[in-house]
Coordinates of C-alpha atoms and ligand atoms in Angstrom, one line a residue:
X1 CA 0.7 -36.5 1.6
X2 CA 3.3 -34.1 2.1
X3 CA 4.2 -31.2 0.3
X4 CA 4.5 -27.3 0.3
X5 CA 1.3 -25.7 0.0
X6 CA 2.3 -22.0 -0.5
X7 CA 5.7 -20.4 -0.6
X8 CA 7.4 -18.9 2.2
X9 CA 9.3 -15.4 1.6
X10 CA 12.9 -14.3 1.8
X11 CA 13.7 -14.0 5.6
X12 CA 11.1 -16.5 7.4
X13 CA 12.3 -20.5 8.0
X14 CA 9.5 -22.9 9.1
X15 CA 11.5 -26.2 9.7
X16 CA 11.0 -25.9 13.2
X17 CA 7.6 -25.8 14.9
X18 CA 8.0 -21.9 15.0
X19 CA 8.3 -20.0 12.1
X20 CA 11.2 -17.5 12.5
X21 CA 11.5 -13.9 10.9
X22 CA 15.4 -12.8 9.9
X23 CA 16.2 -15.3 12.9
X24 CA 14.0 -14.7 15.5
X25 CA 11.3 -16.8 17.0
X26 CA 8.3 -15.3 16.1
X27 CA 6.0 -17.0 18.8
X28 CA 8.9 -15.8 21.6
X29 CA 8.3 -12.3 20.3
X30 CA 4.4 -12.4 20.2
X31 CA 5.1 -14.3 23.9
X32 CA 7.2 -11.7 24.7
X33 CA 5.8 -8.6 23.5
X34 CA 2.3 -9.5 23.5
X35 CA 0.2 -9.7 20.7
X36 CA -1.3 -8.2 18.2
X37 CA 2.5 -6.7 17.6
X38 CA 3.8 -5.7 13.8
X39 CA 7.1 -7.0 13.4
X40 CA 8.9 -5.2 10.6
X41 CA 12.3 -6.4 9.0
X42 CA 15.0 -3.7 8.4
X43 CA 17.0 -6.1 6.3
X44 CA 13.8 -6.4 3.8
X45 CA 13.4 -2.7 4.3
X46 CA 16.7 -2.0 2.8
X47 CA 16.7 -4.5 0.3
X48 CA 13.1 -2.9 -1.4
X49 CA 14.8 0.7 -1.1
X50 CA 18.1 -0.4 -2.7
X51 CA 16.4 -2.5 -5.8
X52 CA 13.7 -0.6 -6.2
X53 CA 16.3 2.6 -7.3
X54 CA 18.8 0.1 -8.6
X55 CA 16.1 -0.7 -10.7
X56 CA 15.1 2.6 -12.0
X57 CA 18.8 4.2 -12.1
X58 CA 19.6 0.4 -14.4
X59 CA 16.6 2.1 -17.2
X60 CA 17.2 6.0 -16.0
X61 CA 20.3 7.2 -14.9
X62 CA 18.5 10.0 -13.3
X63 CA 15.6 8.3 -11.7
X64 CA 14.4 9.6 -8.0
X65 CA 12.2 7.3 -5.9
X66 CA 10.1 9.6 -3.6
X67 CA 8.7 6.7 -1.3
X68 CA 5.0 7.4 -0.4
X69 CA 4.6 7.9 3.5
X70 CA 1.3 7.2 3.5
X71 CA 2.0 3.3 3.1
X72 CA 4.0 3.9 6.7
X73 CA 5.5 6.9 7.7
X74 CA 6.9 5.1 11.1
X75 CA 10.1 7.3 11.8
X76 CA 12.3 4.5 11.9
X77 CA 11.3 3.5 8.8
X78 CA 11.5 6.6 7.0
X79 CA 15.3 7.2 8.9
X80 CA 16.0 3.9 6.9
X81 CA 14.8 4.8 3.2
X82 CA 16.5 8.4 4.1
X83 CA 19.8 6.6 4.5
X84 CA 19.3 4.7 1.6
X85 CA 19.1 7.1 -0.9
X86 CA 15.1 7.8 -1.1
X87 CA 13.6 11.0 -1.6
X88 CA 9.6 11.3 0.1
X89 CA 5.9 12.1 -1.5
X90 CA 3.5 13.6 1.6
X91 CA -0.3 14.1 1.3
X92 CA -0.6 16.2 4.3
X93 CA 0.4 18.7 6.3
X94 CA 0.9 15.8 9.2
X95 CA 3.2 14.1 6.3
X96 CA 5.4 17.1 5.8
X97 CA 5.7 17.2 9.5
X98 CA 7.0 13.4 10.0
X99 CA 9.5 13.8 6.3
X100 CA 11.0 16.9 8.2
X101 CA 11.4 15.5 11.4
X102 CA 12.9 12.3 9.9
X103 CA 15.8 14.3 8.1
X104 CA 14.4 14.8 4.4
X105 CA 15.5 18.4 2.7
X106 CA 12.7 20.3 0.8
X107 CA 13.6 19.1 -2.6
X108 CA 13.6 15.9 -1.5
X109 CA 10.1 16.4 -0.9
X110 CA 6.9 16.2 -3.4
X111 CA 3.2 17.4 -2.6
X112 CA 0.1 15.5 -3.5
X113 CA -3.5 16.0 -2.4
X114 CA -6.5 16.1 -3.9
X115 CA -7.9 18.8 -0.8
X116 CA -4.9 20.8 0.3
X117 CA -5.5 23.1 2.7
X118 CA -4.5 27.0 2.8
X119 CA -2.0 26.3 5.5
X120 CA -0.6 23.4 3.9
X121 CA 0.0 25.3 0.5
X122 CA 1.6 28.3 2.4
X123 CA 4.0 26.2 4.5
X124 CA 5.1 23.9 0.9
X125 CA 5.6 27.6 -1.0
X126 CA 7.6 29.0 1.6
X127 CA 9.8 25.5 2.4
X128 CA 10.2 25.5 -1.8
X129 CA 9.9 21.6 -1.7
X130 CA 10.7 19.6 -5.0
X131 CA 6.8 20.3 -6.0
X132 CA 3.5 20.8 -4.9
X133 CA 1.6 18.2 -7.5
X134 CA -1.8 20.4 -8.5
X135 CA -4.3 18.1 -8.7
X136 CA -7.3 20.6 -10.0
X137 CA -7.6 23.8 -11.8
X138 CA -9.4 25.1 -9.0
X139 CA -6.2 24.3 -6.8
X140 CA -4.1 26.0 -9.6
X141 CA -5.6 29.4 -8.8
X142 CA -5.4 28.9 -5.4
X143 CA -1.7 28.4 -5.2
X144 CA -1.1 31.2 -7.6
X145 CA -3.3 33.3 -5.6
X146 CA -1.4 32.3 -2.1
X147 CA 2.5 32.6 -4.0
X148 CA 1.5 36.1 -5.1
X149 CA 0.3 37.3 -1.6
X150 CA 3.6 35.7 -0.2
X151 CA 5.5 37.3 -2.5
X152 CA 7.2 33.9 -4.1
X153 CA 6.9 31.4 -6.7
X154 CA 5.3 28.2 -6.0
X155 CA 6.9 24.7 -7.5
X156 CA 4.0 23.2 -9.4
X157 CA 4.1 19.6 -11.1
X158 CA 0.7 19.2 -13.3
X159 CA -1.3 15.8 -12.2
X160 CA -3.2 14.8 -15.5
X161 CA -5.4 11.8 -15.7
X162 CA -3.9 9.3 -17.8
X163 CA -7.5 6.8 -18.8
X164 CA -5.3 4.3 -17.7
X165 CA -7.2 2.3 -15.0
X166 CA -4.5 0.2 -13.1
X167 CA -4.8 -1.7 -9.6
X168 CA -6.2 -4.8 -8.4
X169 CA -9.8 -3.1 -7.1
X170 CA -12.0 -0.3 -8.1
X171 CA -11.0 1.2 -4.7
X172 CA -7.2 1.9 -5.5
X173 CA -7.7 2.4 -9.4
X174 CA -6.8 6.4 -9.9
X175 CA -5.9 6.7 -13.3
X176 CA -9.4 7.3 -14.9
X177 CA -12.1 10.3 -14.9
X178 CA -14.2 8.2 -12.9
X179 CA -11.6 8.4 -9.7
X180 CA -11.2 12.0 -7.8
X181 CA -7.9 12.4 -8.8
X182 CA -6.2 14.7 -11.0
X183 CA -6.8 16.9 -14.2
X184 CA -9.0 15.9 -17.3
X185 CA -7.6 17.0 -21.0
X186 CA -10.2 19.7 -20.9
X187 CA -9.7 20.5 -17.3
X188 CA -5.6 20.4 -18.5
X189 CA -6.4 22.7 -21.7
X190 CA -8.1 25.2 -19.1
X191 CA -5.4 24.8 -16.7
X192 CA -2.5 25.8 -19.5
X193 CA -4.9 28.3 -20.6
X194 CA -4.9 30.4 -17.3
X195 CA -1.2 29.3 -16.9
X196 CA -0.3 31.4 -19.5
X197 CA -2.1 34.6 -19.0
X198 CA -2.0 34.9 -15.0
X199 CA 0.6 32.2 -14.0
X200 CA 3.2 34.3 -12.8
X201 CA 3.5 33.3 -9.5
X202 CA 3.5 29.5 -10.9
X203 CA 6.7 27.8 -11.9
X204 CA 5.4 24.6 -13.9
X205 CA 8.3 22.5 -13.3
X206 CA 6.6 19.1 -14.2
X207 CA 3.7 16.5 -14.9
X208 CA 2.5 14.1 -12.9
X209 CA 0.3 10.9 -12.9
X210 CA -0.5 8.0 -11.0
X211 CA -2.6 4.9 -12.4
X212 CA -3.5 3.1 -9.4
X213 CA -2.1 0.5 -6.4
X214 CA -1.2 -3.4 -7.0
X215 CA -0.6 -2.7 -10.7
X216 CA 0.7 -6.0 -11.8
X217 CA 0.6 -4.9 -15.7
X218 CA 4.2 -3.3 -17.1
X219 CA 2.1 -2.8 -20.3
X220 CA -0.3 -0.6 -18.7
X221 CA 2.8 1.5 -17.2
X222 CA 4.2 1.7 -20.7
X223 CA 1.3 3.4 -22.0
X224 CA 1.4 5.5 -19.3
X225 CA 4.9 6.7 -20.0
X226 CA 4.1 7.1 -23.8
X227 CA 1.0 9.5 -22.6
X228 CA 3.4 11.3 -20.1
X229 CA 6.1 12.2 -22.9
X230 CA 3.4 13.9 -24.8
X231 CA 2.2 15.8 -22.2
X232 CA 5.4 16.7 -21.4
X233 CA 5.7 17.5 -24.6
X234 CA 2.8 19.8 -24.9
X235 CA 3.7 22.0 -22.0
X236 CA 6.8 22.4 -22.9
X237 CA 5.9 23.7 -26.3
X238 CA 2.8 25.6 -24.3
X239 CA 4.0 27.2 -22.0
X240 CA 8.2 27.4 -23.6
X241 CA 9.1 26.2 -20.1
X242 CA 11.6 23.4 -19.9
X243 CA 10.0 20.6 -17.3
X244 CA 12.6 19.8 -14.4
X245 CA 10.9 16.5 -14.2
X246 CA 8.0 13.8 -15.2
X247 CA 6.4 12.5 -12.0
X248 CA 5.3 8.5 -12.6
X249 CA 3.7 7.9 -9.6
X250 CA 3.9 4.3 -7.5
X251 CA 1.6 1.2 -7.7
X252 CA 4.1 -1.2 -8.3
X253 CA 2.9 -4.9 -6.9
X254 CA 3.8 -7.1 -4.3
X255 CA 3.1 -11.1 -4.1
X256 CA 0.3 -11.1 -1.3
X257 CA -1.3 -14.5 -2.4
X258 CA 2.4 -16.6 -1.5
X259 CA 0.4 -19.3 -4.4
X260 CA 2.7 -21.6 -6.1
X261 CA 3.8 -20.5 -9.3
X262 CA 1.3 -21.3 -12.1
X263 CA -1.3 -21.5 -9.8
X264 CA -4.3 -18.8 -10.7
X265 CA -5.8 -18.5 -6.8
X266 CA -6.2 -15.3 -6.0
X267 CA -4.8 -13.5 -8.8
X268 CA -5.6 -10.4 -8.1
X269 CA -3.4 -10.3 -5.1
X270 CA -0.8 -11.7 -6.9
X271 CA 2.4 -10.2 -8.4
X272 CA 3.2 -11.7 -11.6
X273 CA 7.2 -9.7 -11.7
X274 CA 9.3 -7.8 -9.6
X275 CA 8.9 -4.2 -9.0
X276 CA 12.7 -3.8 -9.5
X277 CA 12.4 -5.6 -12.5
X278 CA 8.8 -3.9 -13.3
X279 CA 10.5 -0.5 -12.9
X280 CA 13.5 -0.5 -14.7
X281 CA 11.5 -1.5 -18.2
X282 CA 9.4 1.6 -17.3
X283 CA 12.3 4.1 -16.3
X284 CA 13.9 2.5 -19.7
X285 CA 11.0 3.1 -22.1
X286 CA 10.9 7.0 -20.2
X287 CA 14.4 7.4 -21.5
X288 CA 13.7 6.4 -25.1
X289 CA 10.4 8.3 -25.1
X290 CA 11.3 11.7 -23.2
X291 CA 14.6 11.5 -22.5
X292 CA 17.1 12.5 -19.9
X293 CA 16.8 15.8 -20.5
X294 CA 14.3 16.1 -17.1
X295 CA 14.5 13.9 -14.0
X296 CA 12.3 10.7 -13.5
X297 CA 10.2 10.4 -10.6
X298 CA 8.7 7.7 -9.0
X299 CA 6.4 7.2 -6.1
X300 CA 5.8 3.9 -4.8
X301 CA 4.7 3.2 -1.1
X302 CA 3.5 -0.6 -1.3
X303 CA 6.5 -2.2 -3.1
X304 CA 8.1 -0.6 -0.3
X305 CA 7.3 -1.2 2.6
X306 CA 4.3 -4.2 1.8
X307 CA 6.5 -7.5 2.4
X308 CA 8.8 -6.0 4.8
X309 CA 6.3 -6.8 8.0
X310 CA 3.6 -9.5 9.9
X311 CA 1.2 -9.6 12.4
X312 CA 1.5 -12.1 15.1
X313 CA -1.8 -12.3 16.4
X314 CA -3.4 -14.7 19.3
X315 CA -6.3 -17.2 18.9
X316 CA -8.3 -16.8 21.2
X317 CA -11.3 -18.6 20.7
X318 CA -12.9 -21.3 18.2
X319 CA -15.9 -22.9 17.9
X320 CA -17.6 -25.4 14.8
X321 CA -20.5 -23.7 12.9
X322 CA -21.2 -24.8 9.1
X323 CA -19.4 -27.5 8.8
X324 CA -16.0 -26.1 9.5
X325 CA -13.6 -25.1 12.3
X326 CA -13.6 -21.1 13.5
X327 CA -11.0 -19.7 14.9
X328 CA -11.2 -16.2 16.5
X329 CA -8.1 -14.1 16.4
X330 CA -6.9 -11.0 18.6
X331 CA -6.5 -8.8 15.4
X332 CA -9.5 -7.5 13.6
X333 CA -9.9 -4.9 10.6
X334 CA -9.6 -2.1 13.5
X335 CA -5.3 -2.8 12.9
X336 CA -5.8 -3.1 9.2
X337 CA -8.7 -1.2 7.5
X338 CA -8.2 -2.7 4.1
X339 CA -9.4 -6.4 5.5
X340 CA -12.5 -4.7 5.6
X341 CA -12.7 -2.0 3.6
X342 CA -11.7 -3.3 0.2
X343 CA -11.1 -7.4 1.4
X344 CA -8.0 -7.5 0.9
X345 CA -6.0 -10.7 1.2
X346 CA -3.3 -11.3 3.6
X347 CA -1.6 -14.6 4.4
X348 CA -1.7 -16.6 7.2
X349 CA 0.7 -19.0 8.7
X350 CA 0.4 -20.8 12.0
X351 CA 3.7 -19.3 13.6
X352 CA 3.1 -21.6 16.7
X353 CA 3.0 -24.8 14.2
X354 CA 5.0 -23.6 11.1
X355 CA 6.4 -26.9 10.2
X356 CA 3.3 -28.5 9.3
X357 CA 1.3 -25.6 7.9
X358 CA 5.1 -26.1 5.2
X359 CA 5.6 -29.6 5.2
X360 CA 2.8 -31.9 5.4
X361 CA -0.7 -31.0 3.8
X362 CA -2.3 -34.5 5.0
X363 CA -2.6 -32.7 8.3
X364 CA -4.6 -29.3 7.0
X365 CA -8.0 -28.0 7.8
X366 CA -9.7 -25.4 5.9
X367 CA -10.6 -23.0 8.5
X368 CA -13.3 -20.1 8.8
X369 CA -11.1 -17.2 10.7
X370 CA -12.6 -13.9 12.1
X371 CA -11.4 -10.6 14.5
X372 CA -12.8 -9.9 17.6
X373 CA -14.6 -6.6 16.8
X374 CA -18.2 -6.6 17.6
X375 CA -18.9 -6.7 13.7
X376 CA -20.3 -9.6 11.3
X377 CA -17.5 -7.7 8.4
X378 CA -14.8 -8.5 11.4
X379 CA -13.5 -11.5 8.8
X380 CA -11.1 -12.9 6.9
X381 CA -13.4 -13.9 4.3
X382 CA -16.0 -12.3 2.2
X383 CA -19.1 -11.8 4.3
X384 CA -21.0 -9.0 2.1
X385 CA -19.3 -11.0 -1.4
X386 CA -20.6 -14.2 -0.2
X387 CA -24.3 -12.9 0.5
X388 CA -24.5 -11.3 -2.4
X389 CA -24.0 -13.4 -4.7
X390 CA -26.6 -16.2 -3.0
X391 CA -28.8 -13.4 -3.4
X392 CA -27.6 -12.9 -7.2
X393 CA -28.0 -16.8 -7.9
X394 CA -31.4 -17.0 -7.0
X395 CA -32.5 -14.5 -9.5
X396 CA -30.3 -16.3 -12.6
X397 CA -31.5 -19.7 -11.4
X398 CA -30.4 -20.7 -15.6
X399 CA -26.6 -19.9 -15.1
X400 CA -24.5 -23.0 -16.0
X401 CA -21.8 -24.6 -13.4
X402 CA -19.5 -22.2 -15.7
X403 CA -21.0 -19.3 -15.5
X404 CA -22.0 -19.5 -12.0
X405 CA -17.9 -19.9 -11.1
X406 CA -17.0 -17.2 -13.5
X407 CA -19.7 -14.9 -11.3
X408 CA -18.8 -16.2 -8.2
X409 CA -15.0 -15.0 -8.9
X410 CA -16.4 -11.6 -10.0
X411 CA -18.0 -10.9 -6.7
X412 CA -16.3 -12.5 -4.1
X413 CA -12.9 -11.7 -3.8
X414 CA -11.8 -13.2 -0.3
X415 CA -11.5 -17.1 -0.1
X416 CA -14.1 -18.8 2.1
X417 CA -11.3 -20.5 4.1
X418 CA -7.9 -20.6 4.9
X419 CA -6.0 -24.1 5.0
X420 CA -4.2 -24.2 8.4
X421 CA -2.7 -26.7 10.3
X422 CA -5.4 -28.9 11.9
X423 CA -4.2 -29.4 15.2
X424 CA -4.3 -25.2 15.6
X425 CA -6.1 -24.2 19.1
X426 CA -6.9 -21.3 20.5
X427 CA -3.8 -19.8 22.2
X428 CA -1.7 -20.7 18.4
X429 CA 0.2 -17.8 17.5
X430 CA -0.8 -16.5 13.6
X431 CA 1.6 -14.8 12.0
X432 CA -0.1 -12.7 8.9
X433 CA 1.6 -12.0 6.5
X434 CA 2.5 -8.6 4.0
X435 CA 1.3 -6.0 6.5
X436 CA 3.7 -3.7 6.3
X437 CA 1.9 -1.0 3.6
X438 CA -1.4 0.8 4.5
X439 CA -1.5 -0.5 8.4
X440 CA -0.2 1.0 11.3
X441 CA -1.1 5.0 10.5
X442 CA -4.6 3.5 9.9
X443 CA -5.3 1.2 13.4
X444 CA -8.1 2.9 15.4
X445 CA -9.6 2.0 18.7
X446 CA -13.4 0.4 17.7
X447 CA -14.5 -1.4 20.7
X448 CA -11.9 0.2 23.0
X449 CA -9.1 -2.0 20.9
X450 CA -5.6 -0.6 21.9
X451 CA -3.8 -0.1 18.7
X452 CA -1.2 -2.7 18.4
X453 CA 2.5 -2.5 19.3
X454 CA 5.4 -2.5 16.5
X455 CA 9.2 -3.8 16.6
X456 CA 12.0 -3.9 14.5
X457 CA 14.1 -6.9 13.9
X458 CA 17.3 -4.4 13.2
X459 CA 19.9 -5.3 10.0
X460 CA 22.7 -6.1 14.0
X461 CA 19.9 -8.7 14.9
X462 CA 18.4 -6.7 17.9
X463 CA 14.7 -5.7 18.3
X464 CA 13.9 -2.7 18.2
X465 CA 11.0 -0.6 19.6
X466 CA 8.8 1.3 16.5
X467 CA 5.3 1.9 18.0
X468 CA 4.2 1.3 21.5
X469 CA 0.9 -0.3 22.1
X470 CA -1.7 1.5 23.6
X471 CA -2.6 1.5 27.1
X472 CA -6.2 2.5 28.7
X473 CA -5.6 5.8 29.1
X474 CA -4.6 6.5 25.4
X475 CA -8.3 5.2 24.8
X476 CA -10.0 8.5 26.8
X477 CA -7.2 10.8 26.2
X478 CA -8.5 13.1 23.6
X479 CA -11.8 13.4 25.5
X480 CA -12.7 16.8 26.9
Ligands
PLP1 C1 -0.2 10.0 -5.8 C2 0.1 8.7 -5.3 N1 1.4 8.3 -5.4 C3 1.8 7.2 -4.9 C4 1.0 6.3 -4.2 C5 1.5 5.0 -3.6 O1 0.9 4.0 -4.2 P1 1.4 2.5 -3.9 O2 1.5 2.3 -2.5 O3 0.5 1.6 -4.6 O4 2.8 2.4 -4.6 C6 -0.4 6.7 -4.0 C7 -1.3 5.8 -3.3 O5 -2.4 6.1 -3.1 C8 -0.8 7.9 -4.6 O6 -2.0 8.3 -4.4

């Protein structure tokens, strides 16, 4: 049989036995540079900056994209959304520091946290960035208190809680009371309240909200933008200030799952639309609904920076247990938290035999693939899902074949396999793919792991160095 079994994005080519990024041979670089090593692509970077605000300018003509740095806030990549055009959202202090360095002016820059610290508020009051986004009414008082002792004003943008509960996992939905984040309506009424009576050293100059990461529902945005306009509303008429801007957050989707189209594997993971596309309907419905009267803001980090990045990893071990093939890879969730934390899906494609994990299924294996962390969770599958729902099945021992599936997709969200080539041997080059959001600023060193290595295929066709790789004495060099 022979046939494509998932799709390959824009930039790789897999009709040779190596699968190539933007032209280069991914198994020379891994050779080359040693593996684990994140390869990013600065023509995919540039491509997700450009549409993404081509998108929201084509529904707002006075949309901003403040790119979340958390989802990478590598200096080279944050040079490249500088050039093209993007403004920056920072959590931290640290995040200030790297938006600075990398050339971003103060009102290019927007605030969020939901535990700022005194410093960090000072230092945003005195640069006068775009906004700090207030994310509780105790945080209110605190910057009102710290603007008054400095003798300024502080830029405030009001985040509200939407009950909007976007995002593929409980983990990364933020738009509900249940999350941490933002202001309640009676927590907003209180906040308005105290606005108005000791808010002098508070400029309210918008709202914000954000519902949540891997939001592959424009009709959950929608509602989101009809709740922002009457907020907006409201504090306008409140507080008789006019709003400089509504603040929509980010979670726009990516395609992790690479799944033919119409196929329903991994859903979750999947990315039903564009976020170009996704984004200009919602910038569109914000002009029909508040208006152009204030600027639209938009914060995403994934849609970003996601797709724009793999991980060559080495093979370097396998065994059979259970009926099926291991394979034990150099990479573990120590270079990508979210594997583990919240088992999140990334692709995998034998770089070392790309033709035939593309061409000819006859000559698959479904294999079981782990990291080398000393760690059962250390997996590409669902260790804890899988256990718990034997457990759950011997309790409901009267589910039908129906049931049982539908439960078994509730709980386990990782697939039990993956479907590689079957010749693939230890010493194979994997390349995994959509690592470029959420992964390098969160690699630690469990087990004495060096944190991996990053390059950049550059738009001239050279590699570029991002991130060296650590060496031994990185791993002791904090210790007193
Ligand atoms: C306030 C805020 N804005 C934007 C983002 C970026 O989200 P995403 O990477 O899903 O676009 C986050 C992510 O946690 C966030 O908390």
């Amino acid at each position: 049989m022979s046939s494509k079994n998932t799709v390959l994005p824009v930039g790789f080519d897999a009709s040779d036995a190596h699968l190539t990024l933007d032209g280069h041979d991914l198994v020379a670089l891994g050779r080359e540079h040693g593996t684990p090593l994140f390869v990013f692509s600065e023509r995919q970077l540039r491509h997700n900056a450009s549409s993404f605000l081509a998108g929201a300018r084509a529904g707002h003509d006075r949309a901003r994209v403040f790119y979340a740095s958390k989802a990478c806030s590598n200096r080279r990549v944050l040079e490249i959304f500088h050039e093209e055009g993007l403004d920056i959202e920072v959590n931290s202090g640290g995040e200030l520091y790297k938006a600075q360095r990398a050339g971003y002016a103060p009102r290019q820059i927007v605030f969020n946290g939901v535990a700022k610290s005194a410093v960090e508020i000072d230092l945003a009051i005195a640069l006068d960035i775009q906004a700090i986004n207030v994310d509780a009414v105790y945080e209110l008082h605190r910057i009102g208190e710290r603007a008054r002792a400095a003798g300024g004003k502080a830029r405030v943008s009001l985040r509200l809680v939407p009950g909007i509960a976007g995002g593929a996992t409980p983990g990364i939905q933020t738009g509900s009371a249940t999350s941490k984040f933002g202001m309640t309506q009676d927590e907003f009424a209180e906040a308005l309240a105290w606005l108005k009576t000791a808010g002098d050293a508070v400029d309210v100059v918008g709202i914000h909200l954000h519902i949540g990461s891997q939001v592959d529902d424009t009709e959950a945005y929608l509602r989101s933008v009809s709740f922002a306009a009457e907020q907006a509303e409201r504090v306008q008429q409140e507080l008789g200030a006019a709003l400089s801007h509504v603040n929509l957050g980010g979670g726009y989707p990516i395609d992790y799952s690479h799944q033919p189209t119409g196929s329903n594997e991994l859903g979750q993971y999947a990315a039903a639309r564009k976020a170009e596309a996704m984004v200009r309907d919602v910038a569109g419905a914000a002009r029909k609904l508040i208006g152009t009267g204030v600027e639209l803001l938009f914060e995403p980090g994934r849609a970003m920076v996601g797709d724009t990045a793999v991980l060559l990893t080495t093979i370097e071990s396998c065994r059979q247990r259970g009926g099926h093939p291991w394979i034990y890879l150099d990479a573990g969730y120590n270079l990508m938290i979210d594997a583990a934390a919240v088992r999140w899906y990334y692709h995998m494609v034998n770089a070392s035999r790309a033709d035939a994990s593309y061409t000819d299924m006859g000559k698959m294996a479904d294999f079981r693939v782990v990291g080398p962390l000393c760690d059962s969770a250390d997996c590409f599958f669902d260790v804890e899902g899988e256990y718990l729902f034997k457990k759950i099945m011997s309790r409901l021992p009267d589910l039908t074949p129906a049931q049982q599936e539908e439960l078994r997709g509730d709980i386990i969200r990782l697939p039990a396999t993956r479907r590689l080539p079957a010749a693939t041997i230890p010493g194979d080059i994997v390349a995994l793919l959509d690592v470029g959001a959420y992964t390098l600023e969160e690699m630690f060193q469990y087990c004495g792991r060096q944190r991996a290595a990053a390059v950049l295929l550059t738009a001239e066709g050279e590699v570029a160095p991002m991130l060296a790789r650590d060496e031994n004495a990185d791993l002791v060099s904090q210790e007193r």
